[in-house]
mmCIF file of C-alpha atoms in Angstrom:
data_model
loop_
_atom_site.group_PDB
_atom_site.id
_atom_site.type_symbol
_atom_site.label_atom_id
_atom_site.label_comp_id
_atom_site.label_asym_id
_atom_site.label_seq_id
_atom_site.Cartn_x
_atom_site.Cartn_y
_atom_site.Cartn_z
ATOM 1 C CA UNK T 195 -125.151 148.645 91.552
ATOM 2 C CA UNK T 196 -121.945 147.797 93.429
ATOM 3 C CA UNK T 197 -121.584 144.188 94.500
ATOM 4 C CA UNK T 198 -119.484 141.398 95.955
ATOM 5 C CA UNK T 199 -119.456 138.128 94.015
ATOM 6 C CA UNK T 200 -118.735 134.908 95.885
ATOM 7 C CA UNK T 201 -119.020 131.504 94.172
ATOM 8 C CA UNK T 202 -121.353 132.768 91.412
ATOM 9 C CA UNK T 203 -123.508 134.584 93.976
ATOM 10 C CA UNK T 204 -123.720 138.346 93.447
ATOM 11 C CA UNK T 205 -124.543 140.276 96.632
ATOM 12 C CA UNK T 206 -125.085 144.038 96.466
ATOM 13 C CA UNK T 207 -123.563 146.458 98.951
ATOM 14 C CA UNK T 208 -127.110 147.342 100.043
ATOM 15 C CA UNK T 209 -127.858 143.687 100.810
ATOM 16 C CA UNK T 210 -124.614 143.406 102.764
ATOM 17 C CA UNK T 211 -125.430 146.525 104.793
ATOM 18 C CA UNK T 212 -128.778 144.948 105.755
ATOM 19 C CA UNK T 213 -127.125 141.546 106.352
ATOM 20 C CA UNK T 214 -129.397 140.103 103.692
ATOM 21 C CA UNK T 215 -127.039 137.342 102.584
ATOM 22 C CA UNK T 216 -126.251 133.698 103.130
ATOM 23 C CA UNK T 217 -123.047 131.998 101.999
ATOM 24 C CA UNK T 218 -121.388 128.663 102.540
ATOM 25 C CA UNK T 219 -118.187 128.371 104.503
ATOM 26 C CA UNK T 220 -116.587 130.236 107.380
ATOM 27 C CA UNK T 221 -114.077 132.124 105.190
ATOM 28 C CA UNK T 222 -116.687 133.811 103.011
ATOM 29 C CA UNK T 223 -118.943 134.423 106.013
ATOM 30 C CA UNK T 224 -116.139 136.374 107.703
ATOM 31 C CA UNK T 225 -115.540 138.368 104.507
ATOM 32 C CA UNK T 226 -119.158 139.494 104.399
ATOM 33 C CA UNK T 227 -119.306 140.121 108.143
ATOM 34 C CA UNK T 228 -116.369 142.541 107.823
ATOM 35 C CA UNK T 229 -118.072 144.209 104.858
ATOM 36 C CA UNK T 230 -121.294 144.524 106.865
ATOM 37 C CA UNK T 231 -119.422 146.084 109.789
ATOM 38 C CA UNK T 232 -117.643 148.552 107.491
ATOM 39 C CA UNK T 233 -120.792 149.613 105.670
ATOM 40 C CA UNK T 234 -122.516 150.202 109.000
ATOM 41 C CA UNK T 235 -119.803 152.507 110.298
ATOM 42 C CA UNK T 236 -117.935 150.289 112.779
ATOM 43 C CA UNK T 237 -115.177 152.425 114.308
ATOM 44 C CA UNK T 238 -112.585 149.889 115.534
ATOM 45 C CA UNK T 239 -111.210 146.699 114.017
ATOM 46 C CA UNK T 240 -108.933 144.095 115.597
ATOM 47 C CA UNK T 241 -106.459 142.415 113.270
ATOM 48 C CA UNK T 242 -103.522 140.070 113.827
ATOM 49 C CA UNK T 243 -99.958 140.403 112.610
ATOM 50 C CA UNK T 244 -98.905 137.759 110.094
ATOM 51 C CA UNK T 245 -96.487 135.909 112.371
ATOM 52 C CA UNK T 246 -93.635 135.857 109.852
ATOM 53 C CA UNK T 247 -91.218 137.592 112.249
ATOM 54 C CA UNK T 248 -92.630 136.471 115.583
ATOM 55 C CA UNK T 249 -95.726 135.236 117.347
ATOM 56 C CA UNK T 250 -98.909 136.723 115.797
ATOM 57 C CA UNK T 251 -100.366 139.453 117.986
ATOM 58 C CA UNK T 252 -103.661 141.360 117.922
ATOM 59 C CA UNK T 253 -103.673 145.041 116.959
ATOM 60 C CA UNK T 254 -106.691 147.329 117.274
ATOM 61 C CA UNK T 255 -106.999 149.908 114.499
ATOM 62 C CA UNK T 256 -109.338 152.875 114.217
ATOM 63 C CA UNK T 257 -111.586 153.362 111.199
ATOM 64 C CA UNK T 258 -109.849 156.696 110.535
ATOM 65 C CA UNK T 259 -106.536 154.853 110.144
ATOM 66 C CA UNK T 260 -107.995 152.492 107.554
ATOM 67 C CA UNK T 261 -109.552 155.438 105.732
ATOM 68 C CA UNK T 262 -106.200 157.238 105.643
ATOM 69 C CA UNK T 263 -104.570 154.146 104.122
ATOM 70 C CA UNK T 264 -107.359 153.855 101.545
ATOM 71 C CA UNK T 265 -106.984 157.440 100.366
ATOM 72 C CA UNK T 266 -103.188 157.218 100.185
ATOM 73 C CA UNK T 267 -103.444 154.153 97.947
ATOM 74 C CA UNK T 268 -106.179 155.706 95.845
ATOM 75 C CA UNK T 269 -104.059 158.793 95.269
ATOM 76 C CA UNK T 270 -101.106 156.632 94.186
ATOM 77 C CA UNK T 271 -102.973 154.194 91.925
ATOM 78 C CA UNK T 272 -106.083 156.073 90.829
ATOM 79 C CA UNK T 273 -108.623 153.370 91.666
ATOM 80 C CA UNK T 274 -112.060 154.041 90.183
ATOM 81 C CA UNK T 275 -115.607 153.340 91.327
ATOM 82 C CA UNK T 276 -117.413 150.524 89.501
ATOM 83 C CA UNK T 277 -114.135 148.954 88.378
ATOM 84 C CA UNK T 278 -113.688 145.272 89.184
ATOM 85 C CA UNK T 279 -111.255 144.065 91.843
ATOM 86 C CA UNK T 280 -110.127 140.505 92.505
ATOM 87 C CA UNK T 281 -109.728 139.798 96.234
ATOM 88 C CA UNK T 282 -107.665 136.613 96.459
ATOM 89 C CA UNK T 283 -105.231 137.058 99.351
ATOM 90 C CA UNK T 284 -106.105 136.046 102.900
ATOM 91 C CA UNK T 285 -108.687 138.478 104.262
ATOM 92 C CA UNK T 286 -107.882 137.475 107.844
ATOM 93 C CA UNK T 287 -104.768 139.659 107.629
ATOM 94 C CA UNK T 288 -104.114 143.311 106.861
ATOM 95 C CA UNK T 289 -103.418 142.969 103.126
ATOM 96 C CA UNK T 290 -106.672 141.175 102.389
ATOM 97 C CA UNK T 291 -108.684 143.186 104.902
ATOM 98 C CA UNK T 292 -107.569 146.434 103.270
ATOM 99 C CA UNK T 293 -108.551 145.116 99.835
ATOM 100 C CA UNK T 294 -112.087 144.734 101.181
ATOM 101 C CA UNK T 295 -112.092 148.162 102.822
ATOM 102 C CA UNK T 296 -110.703 149.898 99.693
ATOM 103 C CA UNK T 297 -113.370 148.392 97.487
ATOM 104 C CA UNK T 298 -116.173 149.216 99.909
ATOM 105 C CA UNK T 299 -115.076 152.803 100.431
ATOM 106 C CA UNK T 300 -114.163 153.576 96.810
ATOM 107 C CA UNK T 301 -117.056 151.652 95.253
ATOM 108 C CA UNK T 302 -115.244 148.887 93.375
ATOM 109 C CA UNK T 303 -117.027 145.627 92.611
ATOM 110 C CA UNK T 304 -115.357 142.667 94.306
ATOM 111 C CA UNK T 305 -114.808 139.135 93.080
ATOM 112 C CA UNK T 306 -113.763 137.227 96.187
ATOM 113 C CA UNK T 307 -112.052 133.839 95.927
ATOM 114 C CA UNK T 308 -110.265 131.852 98.594
ATOM 115 C CA UNK T 309 -106.471 132.168 98.460
ATOM 116 C CA UNK T 310 -104.936 129.684 96.018
ATOM 117 C CA UNK T 311 -101.765 129.438 93.948
ATOM 118 C CA UNK T 312 -103.581 130.625 90.791
ATOM 119 C CA UNK T 313 -106.780 132.512 91.663
ATOM 120 C CA UNK T 314 -107.376 133.502 88.024
ATOM 121 C CA UNK T 315 -108.361 129.894 87.304
ATOM 122 C CA UNK T 316 -111.422 130.502 89.495
ATOM 123 C CA UNK T 317 -112.696 133.242 87.154
ATOM 124 C CA UNK T 318 -114.618 133.075 83.859
ATOM 125 C CA UNK T 319 -112.365 133.756 80.867
ATOM 126 C CA UNK T 320 -114.426 136.726 79.675
ATOM 127 C CA UNK T 321 -114.332 138.621 82.985
ATOM 128 C CA UNK T 322 -112.393 141.904 83.044
ATOM 129 C CA UNK T 323 -110.540 142.626 86.276
ATOM 130 C CA UNK T 324 -108.980 146.057 86.806
ATOM 131 C CA UNK T 325 -107.126 145.745 90.106
ATOM 132 C CA UNK T 326 -105.845 143.040 92.433
ATOM 133 C CA UNK T 327 -103.381 142.288 95.213
ATOM 134 C CA UNK T 328 -101.252 139.145 94.963
ATOM 135 C CA UNK T 329 -98.393 137.417 96.737
ATOM 136 C CA UNK T 330 -95.284 136.512 94.693
ATOM 137 C CA UNK T 331 -96.150 132.792 94.593
ATOM 138 C CA UNK T 332 -99.524 133.581 93.010
ATOM 139 C CA UNK T 333 -97.913 135.928 90.501
ATOM 140 C CA UNK T 334 -95.409 133.247 89.487
ATOM 141 C CA UNK T 335 -98.107 130.614 89.016
ATOM 142 C CA UNK T 336 -100.280 133.004 86.994
ATOM 143 C CA UNK T 337 -97.408 133.761 84.613
ATOM 144 C CA UNK T 338 -96.909 130.038 83.996
ATOM 145 C CA UNK T 339 -100.530 129.591 82.842
ATOM 146 C CA UNK T 340 -101.200 131.182 79.395
ATOM 147 C CA UNK T 341 -104.873 132.085 79.945
ATOM 148 C CA UNK T 342 -104.216 133.415 83.443
ATOM 149 C CA UNK T 343 -101.276 135.442 82.143
ATOM 150 C CA UNK T 344 -103.527 136.899 79.437
ATOM 151 C CA UNK T 345 -106.119 137.896 82.053
ATOM 152 C CA UNK T 346 -103.452 139.374 84.322
ATOM 153 C CA UNK T 347 -102.131 141.511 81.487
ATOM 154 C CA UNK T 348 -105.553 143.120 81.032
ATOM 155 C CA UNK T 349 -105.509 144.613 84.545
ATOM 156 C CA UNK T 350 -104.635 148.252 85.076
ATOM 157 C CA UNK T 351 -102.523 147.685 88.182
ATOM 158 C CA UNK T 352 -101.454 144.961 90.602
ATOM 159 C CA UNK T 353 -99.871 145.291 94.021
ATOM 160 C CA UNK T 354 -97.649 142.473 95.280
ATOM 161 C CA UNK T 355 -96.739 141.942 98.920
ATOM 162 C CA UNK T 356 -96.096 139.451 101.681
ATOM 163 C CA UNK T 357 -92.622 138.430 100.473
ATOM 164 C CA UNK T 358 -89.823 139.763 98.259
ATOM 165 C CA UNK T 359 -90.211 139.440 94.480
ATOM 166 C CA UNK T 360 -87.321 137.434 93.021
ATOM 167 C CA UNK T 361 -85.103 138.925 90.343
ATOM 168 C CA UNK T 362 -86.224 136.225 87.908
ATOM 169 C CA UNK T 363 -89.899 137.006 88.514
ATOM 170 C CA UNK T 364 -89.271 140.721 88.084
ATOM 171 C CA UNK T 365 -87.526 139.981 84.786
ATOM 172 C CA UNK T 366 -90.633 138.141 83.550
ATOM 173 C CA UNK T 367 -92.806 141.145 84.428
ATOM 174 C CA UNK T 368 -91.011 143.402 81.956
ATOM 175 C CA UNK T 369 -92.970 141.956 79.022
ATOM 176 C CA UNK T 370 -96.346 142.815 80.603
ATOM 177 C CA UNK T 371 -98.503 145.884 80.055
ATOM 178 C CA UNK T 372 -100.119 145.727 83.502
ATOM 179 C CA UNK T 373 -98.296 147.887 86.044
ATOM 180 C CA UNK T 374 -97.002 145.826 88.965
ATOM 181 C CA UNK T 375 -95.938 147.379 92.265
ATOM 182 C CA UNK T 376 -94.168 145.779 95.223
ATOM 183 C CA UNK T 377 -95.618 147.045 98.497
ATOM 184 C CA UNK T 378 -93.868 147.927 101.744
ATOM 185 C CA UNK T 379 -95.905 147.959 104.914
ATOM 186 C CA UNK T 380 -97.196 145.956 107.847
ATOM 187 C CA UNK T 381 -100.211 145.647 110.112
ATOM 188 C CA UNK T 382 -98.908 148.448 112.345
ATOM 189 C CA UNK T 383 -98.866 150.872 109.381
ATOM 190 C CA UNK T 384 -102.293 149.653 108.196
ATOM 191 C CA UNK T 385 -100.997 148.012 105.011
ATOM 192 C CA UNK T 386 -98.469 149.638 102.690
ATOM 193 C CA UNK T 387 -96.924 153.072 103.085
ATOM 194 C CA UNK T 388 -94.605 152.808 100.066
ATOM 195 C CA UNK T 389 -94.625 151.279 96.584
ATOM 196 C CA UNK T 390 -91.846 150.113 94.260
ATOM 197 C CA UNK T 391 -92.656 149.947 90.536
ATOM 198 C CA UNK T 392 -91.430 146.592 89.205
ATOM 199 C CA UNK T 393 -92.047 147.256 85.504
ATOM 200 C CA UNK T 394 -93.079 149.976 83.080
ATOM 201 C CA UNK T 395 -91.467 153.363 82.563
ATOM 202 C CA UNK T 396 -91.279 154.032 86.305
ATOM 203 C CA UNK T 397 -89.558 150.740 87.241
ATOM 204 C CA UNK T 398 -87.159 151.306 90.114
ATOM 205 C CA UNK T 399 -85.000 149.608 92.719
ATOM 206 C CA UNK T 400 -86.377 152.029 95.306
ATOM 207 C CA UNK T 401 -89.574 152.233 97.315
ATOM 208 C CA UNK T 402 -91.339 155.590 97.103
ATOM 209 C CA UNK T 403 -93.532 156.639 99.997
ATOM 210 C CA UNK T 404 -97.201 157.509 99.672
ATOM 211 C CA UNK T 405 -98.449 161.036 100.277
ATOM 212 C CA UNK T 406 -97.689 162.610 103.690
ATOM 213 C CA UNK T 407 -95.574 159.658 104.857
ATOM 214 C CA UNK T 408 -92.422 160.714 106.729
ATOM 215 C CA UNK T 409 -89.431 158.374 106.976
ATOM 216 C CA UNK T 410 -86.196 158.449 108.972
ATOM 217 C CA UNK T 411 -83.614 156.074 110.462
ATOM 218 C CA UNK T 412 -82.931 155.005 114.021
ATOM 219 C CA UNK T 413 -79.473 154.265 115.438
ATOM 220 C CA UNK T 414 -79.557 150.759 113.879
ATOM 221 C CA UNK T 415 -80.252 152.179 110.385
ATOM 222 C CA UNK T 416 -83.765 150.757 110.650
ATOM 223 C CA UNK T 417 -86.725 152.540 109.088
ATOM 224 C CA UNK T 418 -88.905 154.786 111.261
ATOM 225 C CA UNK T 419 -92.330 155.665 109.826
ATOM 226 C CA UNK T 420 -94.833 158.428 110.554
ATOM 227 C CA UNK T 421 -97.941 158.319 108.380
ATOM 228 C CA UNK T 422 -101.589 159.372 108.268
ATOM 229 C CA UNK T 423 -102.467 155.693 108.749
ATOM 230 C CA UNK T 424 -100.528 155.591 112.041
ATOM 231 C CA UNK T 425 -102.079 158.880 113.222
ATOM 232 C CA UNK T 426 -98.516 160.163 112.723
ATOM 233 C CA UNK T 427 -97.291 158.061 115.637
ATOM 234 C CA UNK T 428 -93.755 156.775 115.064
ATOM 235 C CA UNK T 429 -93.526 153.128 114.030
ATOM 236 C CA UNK T 430 -89.997 151.802 114.567
ATOM 237 C CA UNK T 431 -89.365 148.838 112.285
ATOM 238 C CA UNK T 432 -86.689 146.144 112.183
ATOM 239 C CA UNK T 433 -86.053 146.788 108.484
ATOM 240 C CA UNK T 434 -82.545 147.962 107.644
ATOM 241 C CA UNK T 435 -82.806 150.455 104.774
ATOM 242 C CA UNK T 436 -80.768 153.053 102.911
ATOM 243 C CA UNK T 437 -82.507 156.407 102.487
ATOM 244 C CA UNK T 438 -82.083 157.954 99.026
ATOM 245 C CA UNK T 439 -84.288 160.998 99.600
ATOM 246 C CA UNK T 440 -86.935 162.200 102.013
ATOM 247 C CA UNK T 441 -89.466 159.970 100.238
ATOM 248 C CA UNK T 442 -87.478 157.042 98.809
ATOM 249 C CA UNK T 443 -85.495 154.169 100.273
ATOM 250 C CA UNK T 444 -83.778 150.906 99.423
ATOM 251 C CA UNK T 445 -84.649 147.862 101.516
ATOM 252 C CA UNK T 446 -81.527 145.996 102.673
ATOM 253 C CA UNK T 447 -82.911 143.343 105.014
ATOM 254 C CA UNK T 448 -84.205 142.566 108.488
ATOM 255 C CA UNK T 449 -82.153 143.702 111.479
ATOM 256 C CA UNK T 450 -83.030 140.417 113.162
ATOM 257 C CA UNK T 451 -81.663 138.553 110.120
ATOM 258 C CA UNK T 452 -78.079 139.608 110.834
ATOM 259 C CA UNK T 453 -75.982 136.713 112.092
ATOM 260 C CA UNK T 454 -72.589 136.834 113.775
ATOM 261 C CA UNK T 455 -70.424 133.990 112.505
ATOM 262 C CA UNK T 456 -66.956 133.960 114.040
ATOM 263 C CA UNK T 457 -67.106 137.717 114.588
ATOM 264 C CA UNK T 458 -68.258 138.490 111.027
ATOM 265 C CA UNK T 459 -71.698 140.109 110.743
ATOM 266 C CA UNK T 460 -73.713 138.788 107.792
ATOM 267 C CA UNK T 461 -76.968 140.311 106.477
ATOM 268 C CA UNK T 462 -78.919 137.268 105.301
ATOM 269 C CA UNK T 463 -80.928 139.037 102.599
ATOM 270 C CA UNK T 464 -77.757 140.321 100.898
ATOM 271 C CA UNK T 465 -76.392 136.776 100.684
ATOM 272 C CA UNK T 466 -79.788 135.498 99.527
ATOM 273 C CA UNK T 467 -79.720 137.936 96.619
ATOM 274 C CA UNK T 468 -76.278 136.660 95.591
ATOM 275 C CA UNK T 469 -77.445 133.028 95.771
ATOM 276 C CA UNK T 470 -80.576 133.969 93.831
ATOM 277 C CA UNK T 471 -78.401 135.354 91.024
ATOM 278 C CA UNK T 472 -76.398 132.134 90.928
ATOM 279 C CA UNK T 473 -79.525 129.957 90.899
ATOM 280 C CA UNK T 474 -81.015 131.977 88.030
ATOM 281 C CA UNK T 475 -77.822 131.678 86.004
ATOM 282 C CA UNK T 476 -77.423 127.945 86.594
ATOM 283 C CA UNK T 477 -81.090 127.048 86.146
ATOM 284 C CA UNK T 478 -81.785 125.910 89.722
ATOM 285 C CA UNK T 479 -85.491 126.282 90.527
ATOM 286 C CA UNK T 480 -85.767 125.145 94.168
ATOM 287 C CA UNK T 481 -86.886 127.681 96.761
ATOM 288 C CA UNK T 482 -84.260 128.376 99.391
ATOM 289 C CA UNK T 483 -83.510 130.228 102.616
ATOM 290 C CA UNK T 484 -80.294 131.254 104.303
ATOM 291 C CA UNK T 485 -79.999 131.212 108.048
ATOM 292 C CA UNK T 486 -77.898 130.325 111.045
ATOM 293 C CA UNK T 487 -77.509 127.183 113.107
ATOM 294 C CA UNK T 488 -75.410 126.838 116.286
ATOM 295 C CA UNK T 489 -71.737 126.006 115.758
ATOM 296 C CA UNK T 490 -69.177 125.191 118.434
ATOM 297 C CA UNK T 491 -66.309 127.034 116.754
ATOM 298 C CA UNK T 492 -68.087 129.990 115.102
ATOM 299 C CA UNK T 493 -70.951 130.497 117.547
ATOM 300 C CA UNK T 494 -73.361 130.259 114.637
ATOM 301 C CA UNK T 495 -72.733 129.311 111.043
ATOM 302 C CA UNK T 496 -74.390 130.273 107.785
ATOM 303 C CA UNK T 497 -76.295 127.444 106.077
ATOM 304 C CA UNK T 498 -78.298 127.120 102.873
ATOM 305 C CA UNK T 499 -81.692 125.454 103.295
ATOM 306 C CA UNK T 500 -83.430 124.266 100.133
ATOM 307 C CA UNK T 501 -87.067 123.262 99.641
ATOM 308 C CA UNK T 502 -86.496 119.978 97.831
ATOM 309 C CA UNK T 503 -85.756 116.294 98.210
ATOM 310 C CA UNK T 504 -82.112 115.773 99.235
ATOM 311 C CA UNK T 505 -79.857 116.047 96.197
ATOM 312 C CA UNK T 506 -77.310 113.363 95.315
ATOM 313 C CA UNK T 507 -73.926 114.154 96.855
ATOM 314 C CA UNK T 508 -72.379 114.775 93.433
ATOM 315 C CA UNK T 509 -74.959 117.485 92.689
ATOM 316 C CA UNK T 510 -74.462 119.043 96.132
ATOM 317 C CA UNK T 511 -70.703 119.153 95.551
ATOM 318 C CA UNK T 512 -71.259 120.890 92.213
ATOM 319 C CA UNK T 513 -73.434 123.546 93.860
ATOM 320 C CA UNK T 514 -70.810 124.041 96.578
ATOM 321 C CA UNK T 515 -68.129 124.646 93.937
ATOM 322 C CA UNK T 516 -70.363 127.135 92.130
ATOM 323 C CA UNK T 517 -71.084 129.004 95.363
ATOM 324 C CA UNK T 518 -67.384 129.121 96.200
ATOM 325 C CA UNK T 519 -66.615 130.654 92.798
ATOM 326 C CA UNK T 520 -69.196 133.432 93.217
ATOM 327 C CA UNK T 521 -68.975 134.310 96.912
ATOM 328 C CA UNK T 522 -66.298 135.424 99.343
ATOM 329 C CA UNK T 523 -65.384 133.029 102.125
ATOM 330 C CA UNK T 524 -67.268 134.931 104.830
ATOM 331 C CA UNK T 525 -70.575 134.787 102.926
ATOM 332 C CA UNK T 526 -70.168 131.216 101.733
ATOM 333 C CA UNK T 527 -72.744 128.821 103.278
ATOM 334 C CA UNK T 528 -70.950 126.294 105.457
ATOM 335 C CA UNK T 529 -73.514 123.545 104.826
ATOM 336 C CA UNK T 530 -76.480 122.680 102.601
ATOM 337 C CA UNK T 531 -79.673 121.214 104.077
ATOM 338 C CA UNK T 532 -82.975 120.129 102.548
ATOM 339 C CA UNK T 533 -86.624 120.195 103.606
ATOM 340 C CA UNK T 534 -89.321 118.700 101.394
ATOM 341 C CA UNK T 535 -91.633 121.607 102.229
ATOM 342 C CA UNK T 536 -91.016 124.831 104.128
ATOM 343 C CA UNK T 537 -93.420 125.369 107.058
ATOM 344 C CA UNK T 538 -95.847 128.251 106.641
ATOM 345 C CA UNK T 539 -97.443 130.754 108.989
ATOM 346 C CA UNK T 540 -101.233 131.041 109.189
ATOM 347 C CA UNK T 541 -101.057 133.864 106.629
ATOM 348 C CA UNK T 542 -99.180 131.674 104.137
ATOM 349 C CA UNK T 543 -95.705 133.152 104.562
ATOM 350 C CA UNK T 544 -92.632 130.957 104.934
ATOM 351 C CA UNK T 545 -91.892 130.440 108.632
ATOM 352 C CA UNK T 546 -88.105 130.842 108.767
ATOM 353 C CA UNK T 547 -87.863 130.074 112.483
ATOM 354 C CA UNK T 548 -89.641 126.723 112.244
ATOM 355 C CA UNK T 549 -87.757 125.830 109.055
ATOM 356 C CA UNK T 550 -84.371 126.145 110.737
ATOM 357 C CA UNK T 551 -85.628 124.532 113.933
ATOM 358 C CA UNK T 552 -86.550 121.512 111.797
ATOM 359 C CA UNK T 553 -83.003 121.023 110.518
ATOM 360 C CA UNK T 554 -81.506 121.570 113.986
ATOM 361 C CA UNK T 555 -83.659 118.677 115.229
ATOM 362 C CA UNK T 556 -82.476 116.300 112.483
#
């Protein structure tokens, strides 16, 4: 008997279809209401974009689009009926919503917990989970907790999305047996349309598209997607990529994350990867962002923003020297700023725009 378990309460799919359930809290109520709608054949669903690259906006998707996404993922990962799935990312957004729909359609049992930094701590130690979707922050916290790491390693597969996986985190994944995949997708493509293996024999630096997905570039070198989940309508993204084949690509960064500093165009994600390498080598653990602030001489200048208490000037000077040794002058941050905590969007992603607005107001 397939079921959804919420706070020790096991509710069968049949009960959900009949709306024979009662749970505490608005979050879990919305989870079950979506499940009820799906099991009763609802044909359209309105979701909201995450808001990480702009104001969140509603998007109406057809049931057939969600079904196409489900079958593409199933073909790639081989999900099996009656296996156990942990649903622990925000179900208000496409990633979490599709976890619910996959489990309902493919017949996986669901253990639903509210999003937290380490959702495995909400589970009994003897429970076997086969599949889950996580964000990088959750994955990092799980690896730092021995029992949670042990439970994670018993899964068959994990998909990770919502933010890039750091090089240090990917390095830690190499010792695990569970297969971990970084996802590429968005609300408009009805969750992911490509996967990148982060560990195991198939580990790669490239994303590989799911079945029947067609990819191309526009004049900006941004990815254009046609997929079963978009009804083969073209989705033009703002993601700058390098195509390696008709079904594989390397993600470079966001087109709207290119800054022009004194006539030099800088792709922020490329500089972030270089800073990430330096931080890993020097043992710095603070989260950071790179971005632009207005500058009278350069138009806009590149700055490093760190999620931490302000460092003593001596330590800041040391970091500046280390950056200067590793980076060319055009990609060298012109200033270092600090925020105690980065602002987040409603979906839990770092809000870059508000973060840099905060330092401009200081």
